[in-house]
CSV table of C-alpha atoms and ligand atoms in Angstrom, one decimal:
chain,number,residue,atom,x,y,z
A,23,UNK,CA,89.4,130.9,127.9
A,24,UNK,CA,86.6,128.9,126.4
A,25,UNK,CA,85.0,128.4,123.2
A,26,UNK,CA,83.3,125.9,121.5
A,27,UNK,CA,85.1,125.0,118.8
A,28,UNK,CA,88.8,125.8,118.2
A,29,UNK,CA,90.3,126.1,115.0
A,30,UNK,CA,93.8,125.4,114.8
A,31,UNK,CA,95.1,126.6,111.4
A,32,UNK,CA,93.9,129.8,109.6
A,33,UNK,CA,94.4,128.7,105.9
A,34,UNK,CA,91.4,128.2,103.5
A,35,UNK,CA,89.7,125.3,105.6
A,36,UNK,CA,90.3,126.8,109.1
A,37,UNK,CA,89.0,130.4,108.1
A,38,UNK,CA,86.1,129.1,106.1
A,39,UNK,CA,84.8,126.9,108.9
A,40,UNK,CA,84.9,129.9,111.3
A,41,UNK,CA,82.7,131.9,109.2
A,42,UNK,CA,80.3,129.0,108.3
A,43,UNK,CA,80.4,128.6,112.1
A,44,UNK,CA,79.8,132.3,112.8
A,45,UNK,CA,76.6,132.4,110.4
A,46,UNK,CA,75.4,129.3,112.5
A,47,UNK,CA,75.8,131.1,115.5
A,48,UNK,CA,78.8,129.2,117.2
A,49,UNK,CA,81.3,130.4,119.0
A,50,UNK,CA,85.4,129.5,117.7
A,51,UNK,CA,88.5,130.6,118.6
A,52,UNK,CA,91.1,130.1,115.6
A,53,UNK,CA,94.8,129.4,117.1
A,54,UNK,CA,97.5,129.6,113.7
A,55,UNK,CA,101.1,129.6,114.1
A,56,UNK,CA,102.0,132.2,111.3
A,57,UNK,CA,101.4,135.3,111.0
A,58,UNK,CA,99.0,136.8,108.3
A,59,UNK,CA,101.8,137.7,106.0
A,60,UNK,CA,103.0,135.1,106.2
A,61,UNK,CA,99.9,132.6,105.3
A,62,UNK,CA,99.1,135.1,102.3
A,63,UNK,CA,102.5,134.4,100.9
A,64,UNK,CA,101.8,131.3,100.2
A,65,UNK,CA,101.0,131.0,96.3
A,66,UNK,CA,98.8,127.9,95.4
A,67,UNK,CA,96.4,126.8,92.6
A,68,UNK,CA,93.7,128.8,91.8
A,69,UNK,CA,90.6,127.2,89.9
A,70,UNK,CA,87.0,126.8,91.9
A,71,UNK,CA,84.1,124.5,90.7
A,72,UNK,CA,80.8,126.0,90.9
A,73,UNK,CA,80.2,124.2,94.6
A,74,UNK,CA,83.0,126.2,95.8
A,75,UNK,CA,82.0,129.3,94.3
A,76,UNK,CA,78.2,129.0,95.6
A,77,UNK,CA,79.4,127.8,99.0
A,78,UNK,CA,82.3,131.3,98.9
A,79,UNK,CA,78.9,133.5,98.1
A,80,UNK,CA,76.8,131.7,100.5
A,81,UNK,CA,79.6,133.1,103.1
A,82,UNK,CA,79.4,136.5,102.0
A,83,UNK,CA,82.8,136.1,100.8
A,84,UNK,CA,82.4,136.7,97.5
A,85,UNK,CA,82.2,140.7,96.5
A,86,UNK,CA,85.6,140.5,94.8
A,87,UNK,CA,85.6,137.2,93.1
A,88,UNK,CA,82.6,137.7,91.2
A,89,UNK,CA,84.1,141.5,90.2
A,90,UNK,CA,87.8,139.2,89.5
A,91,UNK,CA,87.4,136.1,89.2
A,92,UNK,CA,86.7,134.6,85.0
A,93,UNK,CA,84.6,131.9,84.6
A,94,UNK,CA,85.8,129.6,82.2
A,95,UNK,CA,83.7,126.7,79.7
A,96,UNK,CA,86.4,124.3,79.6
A,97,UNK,CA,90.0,123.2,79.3
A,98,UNK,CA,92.9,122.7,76.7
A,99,UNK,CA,94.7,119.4,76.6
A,100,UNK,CA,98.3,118.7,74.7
A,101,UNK,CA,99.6,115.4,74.2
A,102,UNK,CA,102.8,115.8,72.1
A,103,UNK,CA,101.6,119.2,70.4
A,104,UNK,CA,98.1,117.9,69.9
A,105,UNK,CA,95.6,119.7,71.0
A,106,UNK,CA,92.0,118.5,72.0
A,107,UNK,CA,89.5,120.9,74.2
A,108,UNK,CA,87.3,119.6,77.0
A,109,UNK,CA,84.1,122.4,76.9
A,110,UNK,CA,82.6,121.5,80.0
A,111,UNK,CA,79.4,123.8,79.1
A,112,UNK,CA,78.6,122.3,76.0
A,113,UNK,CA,79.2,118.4,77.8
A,114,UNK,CA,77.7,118.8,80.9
A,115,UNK,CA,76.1,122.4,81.2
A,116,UNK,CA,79.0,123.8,83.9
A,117,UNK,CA,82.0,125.9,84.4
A,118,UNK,CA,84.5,126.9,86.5
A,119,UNK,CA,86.2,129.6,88.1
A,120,UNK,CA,89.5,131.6,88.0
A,121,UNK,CA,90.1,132.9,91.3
A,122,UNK,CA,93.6,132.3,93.1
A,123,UNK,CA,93.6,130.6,96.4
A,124,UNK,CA,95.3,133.6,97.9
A,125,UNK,CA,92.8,135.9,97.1
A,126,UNK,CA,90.0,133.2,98.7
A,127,UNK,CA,92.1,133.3,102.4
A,128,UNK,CA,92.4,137.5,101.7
A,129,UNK,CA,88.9,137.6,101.3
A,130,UNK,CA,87.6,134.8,104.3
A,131,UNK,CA,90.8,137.0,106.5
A,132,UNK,CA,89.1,140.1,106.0
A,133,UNK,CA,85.7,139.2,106.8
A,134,UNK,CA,86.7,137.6,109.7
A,135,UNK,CA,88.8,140.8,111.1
A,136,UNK,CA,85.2,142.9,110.3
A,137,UNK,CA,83.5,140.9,112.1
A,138,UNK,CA,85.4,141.3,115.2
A,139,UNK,CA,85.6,137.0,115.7
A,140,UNK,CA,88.9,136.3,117.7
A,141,UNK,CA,92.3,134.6,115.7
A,142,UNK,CA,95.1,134.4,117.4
A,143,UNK,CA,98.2,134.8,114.9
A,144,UNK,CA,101.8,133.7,116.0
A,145,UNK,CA,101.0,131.3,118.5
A,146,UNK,CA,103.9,129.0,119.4
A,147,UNK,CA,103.9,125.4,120.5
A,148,UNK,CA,100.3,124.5,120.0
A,149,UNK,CA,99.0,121.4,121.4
A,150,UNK,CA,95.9,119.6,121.6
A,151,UNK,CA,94.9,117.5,124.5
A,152,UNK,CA,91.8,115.2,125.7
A,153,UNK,CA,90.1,115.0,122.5
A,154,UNK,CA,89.0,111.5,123.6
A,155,UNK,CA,87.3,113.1,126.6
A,156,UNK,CA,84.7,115.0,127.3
A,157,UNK,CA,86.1,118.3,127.2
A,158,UNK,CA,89.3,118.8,125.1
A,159,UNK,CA,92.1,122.2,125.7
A,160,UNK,CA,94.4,123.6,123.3
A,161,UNK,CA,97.2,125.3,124.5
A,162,UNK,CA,100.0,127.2,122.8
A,163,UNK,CA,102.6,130.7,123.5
A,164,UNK,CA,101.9,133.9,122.4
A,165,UNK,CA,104.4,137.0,123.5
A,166,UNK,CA,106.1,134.9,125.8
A,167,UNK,CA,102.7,133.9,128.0
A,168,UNK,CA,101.1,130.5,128.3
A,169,UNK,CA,97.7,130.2,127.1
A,170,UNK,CA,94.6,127.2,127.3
A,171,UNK,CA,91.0,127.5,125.6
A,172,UNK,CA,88.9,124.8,126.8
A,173,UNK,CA,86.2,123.5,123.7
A,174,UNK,CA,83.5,121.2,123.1
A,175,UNK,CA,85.3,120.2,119.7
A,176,UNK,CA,88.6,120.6,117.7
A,177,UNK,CA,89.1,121.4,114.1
A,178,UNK,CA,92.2,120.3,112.6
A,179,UNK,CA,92.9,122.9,110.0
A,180,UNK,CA,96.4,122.8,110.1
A,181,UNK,CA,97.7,121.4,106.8
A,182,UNK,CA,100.1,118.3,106.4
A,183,UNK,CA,102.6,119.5,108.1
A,184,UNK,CA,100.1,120.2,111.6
A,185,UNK,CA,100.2,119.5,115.1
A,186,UNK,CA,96.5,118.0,114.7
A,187,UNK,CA,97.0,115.0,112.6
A,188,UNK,CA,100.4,114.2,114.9
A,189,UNK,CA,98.7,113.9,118.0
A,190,UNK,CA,96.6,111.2,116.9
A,191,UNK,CA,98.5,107.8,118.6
A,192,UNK,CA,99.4,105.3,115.6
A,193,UNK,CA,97.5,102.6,116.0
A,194,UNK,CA,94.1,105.0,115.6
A,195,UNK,CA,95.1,106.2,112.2
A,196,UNK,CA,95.5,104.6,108.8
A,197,UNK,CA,97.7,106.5,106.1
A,198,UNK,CA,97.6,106.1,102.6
A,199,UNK,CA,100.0,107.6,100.2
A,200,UNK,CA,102.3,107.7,97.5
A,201,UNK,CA,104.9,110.3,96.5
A,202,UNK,CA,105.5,111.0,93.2
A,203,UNK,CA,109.2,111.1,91.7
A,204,UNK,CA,108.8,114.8,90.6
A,205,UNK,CA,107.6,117.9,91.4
A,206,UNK,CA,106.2,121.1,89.2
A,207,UNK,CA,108.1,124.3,89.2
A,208,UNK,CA,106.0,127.0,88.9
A,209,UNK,CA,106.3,131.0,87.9
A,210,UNK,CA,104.0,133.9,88.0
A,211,UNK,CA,104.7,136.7,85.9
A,212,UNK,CA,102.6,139.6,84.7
A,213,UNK,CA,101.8,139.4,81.2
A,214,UNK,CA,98.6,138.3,79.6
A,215,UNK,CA,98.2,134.3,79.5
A,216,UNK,CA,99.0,133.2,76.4
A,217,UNK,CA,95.4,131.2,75.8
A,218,UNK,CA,92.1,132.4,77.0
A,219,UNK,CA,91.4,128.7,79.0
A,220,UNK,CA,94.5,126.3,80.6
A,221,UNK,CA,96.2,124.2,78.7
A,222,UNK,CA,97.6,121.2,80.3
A,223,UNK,CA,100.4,119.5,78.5
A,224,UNK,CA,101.5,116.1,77.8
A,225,UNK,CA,105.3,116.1,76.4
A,226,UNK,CA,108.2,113.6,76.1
A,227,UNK,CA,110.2,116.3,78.0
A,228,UNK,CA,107.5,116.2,80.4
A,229,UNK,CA,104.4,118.0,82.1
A,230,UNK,CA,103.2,121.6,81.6
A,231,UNK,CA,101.0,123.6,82.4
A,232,UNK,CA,99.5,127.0,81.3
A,233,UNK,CA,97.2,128.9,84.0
A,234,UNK,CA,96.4,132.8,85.2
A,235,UNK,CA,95.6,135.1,87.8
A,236,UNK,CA,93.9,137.2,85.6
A,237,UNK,CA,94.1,139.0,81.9
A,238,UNK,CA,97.4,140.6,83.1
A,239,UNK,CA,99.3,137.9,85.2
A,240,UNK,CA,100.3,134.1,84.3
A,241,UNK,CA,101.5,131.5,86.2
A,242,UNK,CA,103.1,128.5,84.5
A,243,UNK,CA,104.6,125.5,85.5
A,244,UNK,CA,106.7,122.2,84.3
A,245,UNK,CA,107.5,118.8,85.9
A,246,UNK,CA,111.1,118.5,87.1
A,247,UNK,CA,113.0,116.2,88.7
A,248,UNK,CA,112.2,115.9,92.7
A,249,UNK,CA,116.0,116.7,93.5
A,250,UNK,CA,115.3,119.9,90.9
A,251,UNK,CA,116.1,123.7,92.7
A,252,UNK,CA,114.9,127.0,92.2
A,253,UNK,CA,118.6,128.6,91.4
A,254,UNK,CA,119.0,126.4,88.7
A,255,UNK,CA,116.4,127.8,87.0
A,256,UNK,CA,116.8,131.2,85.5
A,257,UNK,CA,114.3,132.6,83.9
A,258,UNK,CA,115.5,132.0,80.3
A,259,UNK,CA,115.8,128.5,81.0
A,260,UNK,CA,112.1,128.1,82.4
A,261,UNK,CA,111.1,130.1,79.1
A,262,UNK,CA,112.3,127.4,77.0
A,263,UNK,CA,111.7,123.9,78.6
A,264,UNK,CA,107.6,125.9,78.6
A,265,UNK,CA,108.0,126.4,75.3
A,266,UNK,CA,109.7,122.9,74.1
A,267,UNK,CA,106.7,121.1,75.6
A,268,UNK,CA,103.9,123.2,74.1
A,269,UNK,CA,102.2,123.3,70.6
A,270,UNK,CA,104.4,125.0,68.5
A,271,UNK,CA,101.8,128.1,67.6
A,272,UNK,CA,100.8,128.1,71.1
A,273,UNK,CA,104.7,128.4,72.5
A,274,UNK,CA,105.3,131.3,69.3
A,275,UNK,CA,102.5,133.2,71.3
A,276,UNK,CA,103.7,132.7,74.4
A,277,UNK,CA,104.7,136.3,76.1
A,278,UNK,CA,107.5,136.4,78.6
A,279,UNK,CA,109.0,138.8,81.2
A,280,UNK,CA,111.1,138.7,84.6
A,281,UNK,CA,109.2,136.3,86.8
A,282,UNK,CA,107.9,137.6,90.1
A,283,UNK,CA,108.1,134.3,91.9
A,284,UNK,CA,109.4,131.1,91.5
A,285,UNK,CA,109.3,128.0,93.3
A,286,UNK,CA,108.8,124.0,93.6
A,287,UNK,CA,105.7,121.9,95.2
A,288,UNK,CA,106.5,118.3,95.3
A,289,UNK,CA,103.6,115.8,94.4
A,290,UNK,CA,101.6,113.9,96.7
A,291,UNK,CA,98.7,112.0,96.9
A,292,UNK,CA,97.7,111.3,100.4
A,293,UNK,CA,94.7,110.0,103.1
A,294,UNK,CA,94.5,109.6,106.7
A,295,UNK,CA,91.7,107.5,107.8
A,296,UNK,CA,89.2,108.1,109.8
A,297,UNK,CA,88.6,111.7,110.1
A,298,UNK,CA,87.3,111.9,113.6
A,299,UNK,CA,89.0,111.1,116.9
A,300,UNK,CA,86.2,111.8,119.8
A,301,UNK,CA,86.2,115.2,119.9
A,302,UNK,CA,89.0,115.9,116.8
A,303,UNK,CA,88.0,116.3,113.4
A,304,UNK,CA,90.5,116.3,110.6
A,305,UNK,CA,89.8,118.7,107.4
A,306,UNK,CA,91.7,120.0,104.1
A,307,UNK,CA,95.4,119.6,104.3
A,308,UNK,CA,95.3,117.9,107.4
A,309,UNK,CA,93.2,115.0,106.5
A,310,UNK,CA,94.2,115.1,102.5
A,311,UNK,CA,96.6,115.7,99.8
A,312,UNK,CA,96.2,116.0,95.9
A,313,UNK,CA,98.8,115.9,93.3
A,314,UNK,CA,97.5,119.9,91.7
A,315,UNK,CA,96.8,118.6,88.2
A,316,UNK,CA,93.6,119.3,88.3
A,317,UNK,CA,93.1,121.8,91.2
A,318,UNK,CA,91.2,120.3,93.5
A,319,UNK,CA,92.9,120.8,97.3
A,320,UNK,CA,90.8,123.9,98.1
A,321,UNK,CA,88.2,122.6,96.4
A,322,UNK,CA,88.0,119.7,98.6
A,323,UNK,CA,89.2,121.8,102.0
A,324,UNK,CA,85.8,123.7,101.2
A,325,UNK,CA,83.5,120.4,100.9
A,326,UNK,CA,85.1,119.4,103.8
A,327,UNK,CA,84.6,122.0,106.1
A,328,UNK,CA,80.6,122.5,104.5
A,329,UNK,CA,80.0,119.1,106.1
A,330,UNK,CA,81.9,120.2,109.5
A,331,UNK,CA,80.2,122.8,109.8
A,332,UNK,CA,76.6,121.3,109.2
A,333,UNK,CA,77.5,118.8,111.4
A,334,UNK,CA,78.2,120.8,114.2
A,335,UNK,CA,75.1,123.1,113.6
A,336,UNK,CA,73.2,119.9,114.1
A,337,UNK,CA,74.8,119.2,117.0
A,338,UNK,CA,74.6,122.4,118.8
A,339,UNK,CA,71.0,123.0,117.5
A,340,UNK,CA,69.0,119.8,117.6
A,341,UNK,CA,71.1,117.7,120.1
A,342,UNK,CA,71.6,115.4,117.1
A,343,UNK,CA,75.2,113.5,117.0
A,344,UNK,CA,74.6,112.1,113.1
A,345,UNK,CA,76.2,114.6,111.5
A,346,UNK,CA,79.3,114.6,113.5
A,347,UNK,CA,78.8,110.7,113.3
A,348,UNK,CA,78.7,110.3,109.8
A,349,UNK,CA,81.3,113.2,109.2
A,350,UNK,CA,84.4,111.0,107.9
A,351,UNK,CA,82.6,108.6,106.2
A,352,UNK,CA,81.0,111.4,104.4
A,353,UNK,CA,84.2,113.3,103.6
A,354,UNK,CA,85.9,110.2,102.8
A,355,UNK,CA,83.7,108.9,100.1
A,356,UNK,CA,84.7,112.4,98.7
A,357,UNK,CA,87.9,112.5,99.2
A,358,UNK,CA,88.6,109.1,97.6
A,359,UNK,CA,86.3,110.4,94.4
A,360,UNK,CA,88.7,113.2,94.1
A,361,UNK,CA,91.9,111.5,94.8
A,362,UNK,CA,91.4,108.4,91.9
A,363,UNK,CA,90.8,112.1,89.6
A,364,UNK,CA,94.0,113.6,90.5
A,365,UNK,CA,96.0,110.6,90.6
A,366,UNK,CA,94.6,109.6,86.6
A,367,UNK,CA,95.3,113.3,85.6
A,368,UNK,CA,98.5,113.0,86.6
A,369,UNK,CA,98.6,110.0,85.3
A,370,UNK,CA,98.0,110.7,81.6
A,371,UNK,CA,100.1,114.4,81.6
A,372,UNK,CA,103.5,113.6,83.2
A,373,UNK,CA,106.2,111.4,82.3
A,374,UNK,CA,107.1,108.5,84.4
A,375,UNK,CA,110.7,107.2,83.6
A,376,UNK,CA,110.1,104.1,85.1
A,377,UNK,CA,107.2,102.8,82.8
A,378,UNK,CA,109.3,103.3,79.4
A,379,UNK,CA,107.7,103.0,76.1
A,380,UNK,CA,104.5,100.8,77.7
A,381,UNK,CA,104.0,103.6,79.6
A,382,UNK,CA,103.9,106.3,76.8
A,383,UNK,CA,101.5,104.4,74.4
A,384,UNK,CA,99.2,103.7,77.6
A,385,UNK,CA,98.9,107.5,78.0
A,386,UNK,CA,98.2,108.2,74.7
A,387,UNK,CA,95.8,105.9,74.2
A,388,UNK,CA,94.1,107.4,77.1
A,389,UNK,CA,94.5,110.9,74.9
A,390,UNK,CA,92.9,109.2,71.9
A,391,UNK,CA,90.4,108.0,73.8
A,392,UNK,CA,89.3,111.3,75.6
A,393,UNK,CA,89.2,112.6,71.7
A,394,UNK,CA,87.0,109.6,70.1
A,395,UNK,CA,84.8,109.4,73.1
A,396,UNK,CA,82.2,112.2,74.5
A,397,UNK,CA,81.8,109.8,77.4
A,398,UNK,CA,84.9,109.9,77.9
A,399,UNK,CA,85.2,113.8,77.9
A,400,UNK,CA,81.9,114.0,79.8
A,401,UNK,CA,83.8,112.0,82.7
A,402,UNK,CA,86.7,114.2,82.8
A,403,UNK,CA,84.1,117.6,82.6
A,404,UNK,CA,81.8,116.2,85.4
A,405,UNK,CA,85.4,115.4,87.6
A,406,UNK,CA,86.9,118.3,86.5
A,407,UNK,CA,84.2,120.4,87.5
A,408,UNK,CA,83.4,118.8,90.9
A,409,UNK,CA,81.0,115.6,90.9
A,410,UNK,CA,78.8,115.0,93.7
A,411,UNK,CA,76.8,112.4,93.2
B,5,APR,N1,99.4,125.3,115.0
B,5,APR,C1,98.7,126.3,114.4
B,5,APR,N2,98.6,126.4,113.1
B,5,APR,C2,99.3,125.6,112.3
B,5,APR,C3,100.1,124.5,112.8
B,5,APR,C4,100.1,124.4,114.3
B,5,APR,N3,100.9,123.5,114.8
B,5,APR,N4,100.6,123.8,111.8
B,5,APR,C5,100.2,124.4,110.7
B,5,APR,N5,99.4,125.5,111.0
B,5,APR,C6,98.8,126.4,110.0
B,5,APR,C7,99.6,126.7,108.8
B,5,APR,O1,100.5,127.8,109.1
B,5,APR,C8,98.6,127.2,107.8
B,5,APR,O2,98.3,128.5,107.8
B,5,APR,O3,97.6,125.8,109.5
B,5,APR,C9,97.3,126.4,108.2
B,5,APR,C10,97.0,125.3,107.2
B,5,APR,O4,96.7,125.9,106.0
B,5,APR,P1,96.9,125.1,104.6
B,5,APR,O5,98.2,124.4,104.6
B,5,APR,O6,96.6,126.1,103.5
B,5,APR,O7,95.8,124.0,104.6
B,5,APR,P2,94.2,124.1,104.4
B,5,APR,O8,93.6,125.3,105.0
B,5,APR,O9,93.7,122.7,104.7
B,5,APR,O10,94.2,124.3,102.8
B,5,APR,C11,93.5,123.6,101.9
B,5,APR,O11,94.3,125.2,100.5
B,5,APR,O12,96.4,126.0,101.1
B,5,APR,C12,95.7,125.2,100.3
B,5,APR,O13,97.2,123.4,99.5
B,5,APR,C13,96.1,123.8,100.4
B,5,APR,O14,94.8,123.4,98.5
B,5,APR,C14,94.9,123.2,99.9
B,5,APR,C15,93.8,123.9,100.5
B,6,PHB,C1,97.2,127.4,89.1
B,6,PHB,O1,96.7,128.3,88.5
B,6,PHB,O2,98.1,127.7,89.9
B,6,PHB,C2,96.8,126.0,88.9
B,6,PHB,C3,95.7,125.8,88.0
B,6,PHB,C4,95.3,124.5,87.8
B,6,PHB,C5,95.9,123.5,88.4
B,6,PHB,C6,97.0,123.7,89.3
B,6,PHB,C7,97.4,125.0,89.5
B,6,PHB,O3,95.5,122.2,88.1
């Protein structure tokens, strides 16, 4: 078989590059490991700035979010109870949207199925090979037979966890990265969110965080320990560390049910540098990882891939290597924009044991600040919202 690009990974960034690629009239194969089930299981954040939700309508993509998804003009912050709004519209004239993540990669999966473009789901034991040549292969299993699509490029789509970012030898790649002690615990159930915006929470006992899928279904989360487990979290227990770290009006209107899933994402912050190896290119997951205060890996995934994408249309239709040249530089000036956001976010709204009392006047400082200072709340608006300078 041959192509010329292949996608490894079907997630957001894989699937959106193959239709950005499809509109540009390139040919890609995308090779993913799961099976469709399986990658719409996965539950992850689900709030788009404007860039994302132009670039999703520029695909065609976007019939059911703007039927589904609620725009919203700003944010609620809690430091110990207190409670100060960030109104993005009023600050800085934009908004963002409510659309979760799963129901992006439903859409981009269904488009891609009518439009006939191959994926191969379930492949097993996918390599990559001679990206530093002139013509790099993919190989992988599927139903017990041996398979190889020979490509101009590669596009490593495949998360953290991919076969992309591995085969890269050491001493080509830089990593940066910290782990954070904690991780957030997270529930979706269906009954109405108890504000009409998110509220993310600042409390002694630790970080919260109120969010939706829509008017009828919430998902919440709190900062646990990073040795924390699911089964030692009933329901009734999650129910009241939410509502011990919220405004008390806000945690008396707080409605509650069975939960319909639960489950724990560590935090990370993480960068591998460059982004391009000859004929590899790293994107999303692969390349980057955000702590989620403040909702920004598909948000990223999607600038990424925008800039693939143009840079291979330039290459396949001018015979012009810049784009492809200036690709990581490009989407590392980004990335770097949006890590130092997520890392202060997280910052201010979780407790770190380590930097006692110090610690805990720092942070609200930072809160008194954001409430004294319109600059201040213009900064976190513009960030919040997506900045590109
Ligand atoms: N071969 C083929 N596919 C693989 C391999 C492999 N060796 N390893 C991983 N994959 C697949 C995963 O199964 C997954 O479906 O690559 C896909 C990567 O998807 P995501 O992890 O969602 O990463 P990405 O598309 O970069 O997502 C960017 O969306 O999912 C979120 O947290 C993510 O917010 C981030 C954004
Ligand atoms: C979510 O709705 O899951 C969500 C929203 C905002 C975040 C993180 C997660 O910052």
């Amino acid at each position: 078989m041959r192509t010329q690009v292949a996608i490894i990974g079907a997630g957001p960034a894989g699937l959106s590059l193959g239709r950005l690629l499809e509109a540009a009239g390139i040919d890609a194969i995308i090779i993913e490991q799961r099976s469709s089930d399986y990658v719409l299981g996965r539950i992850r954040a689900g709030v788009l700035e404007q860039s994302s939700v132009d670039l999703l309508r520029q695909m065609g993509v976007s019939q059911r979010m703007d039927s589904e998804g609620i725009f919203h003009d700003g944010v609620e912050l809690s430091f110990d109870g207190d409670m100060l709004r960030i109104d993005f519209n009023e600050l800085i004239g934009r908004k963002v949207m409510v659309y979760g993540q799963t129901e992006v990669t439903r859409d981009l999966m269904d488009s891609r199925a009518a439009s006939g473009a191959k994926t191969v789901y379930e492949a097993s034991d996918v390599q990559i090979h001679d990206f530093d040549r002139d013509c790099p292969r993919v190989t992988y299993t599927k139903d017990g037979t041996s398979h190889e699509i020979e490509c101009d490029f590669i596009a490593g789509c495949d998360g953290f966890h991919g076969v992309s970012r591995a085969s890269v030898p050491k001493h080509a790649i830089s990593i940066f990265e910290r782990v954070y002690p904690f991780g957030w615990l997270g529930v979706l159930v269906d009954q109405p969110p108890v504000a009409e915006e998110l509220i993310y929470a600042h409390h002694e006992r630790g970080f919260a965080l109120c969010s939706m899928r829509s008017l009828m279904r919430s998902r919440y989360y709190v900062q646990v320990d990073s040795s924390e487990r699911t089964e030692n979290w009933s329901d009734d227990r999650f129910w009241d560390e939410l509502r011990a770290r919220l405004n008390p009006d806000i945690a008396e209107s707080l409605k509650t049910g069975p939960t319909i899933e639960k489950s724990i994402a560590p935090l990370r912050s993480f960068v591998a540098e460059p982004l391009r190896f000859g004929r590899l290119f790293l994107t999303g997951d692969a390349a980057h990882i955000v702590p989620p205060t403040g909702a920004k890996g598909l948000n990223m995934a999607i600038h990424d891939v925008m800039e693939l994408a143009g840079a291979l249309r330039e290459y396949y239709e001018e015979r012009s290597n810049a784009g492809i040249d200036a690709y990581s530089g490009c989407v590392l000036a980004n990335t770097w924009r949006t890590e130092r956001f997520s890392w202060w976010m997280t910052q201010l709204l979780h407790t770190f044991p380590e930097s006692g009392n110090f610690g805990r006047r720092i942070q609200r400082a930072d809160f008194d600040y954001l409430g004294a200072s319109r600059i201040a709340r213009k900064s976190l608006a513009e960030n919040y919202t997506g900045f590109r300078p």
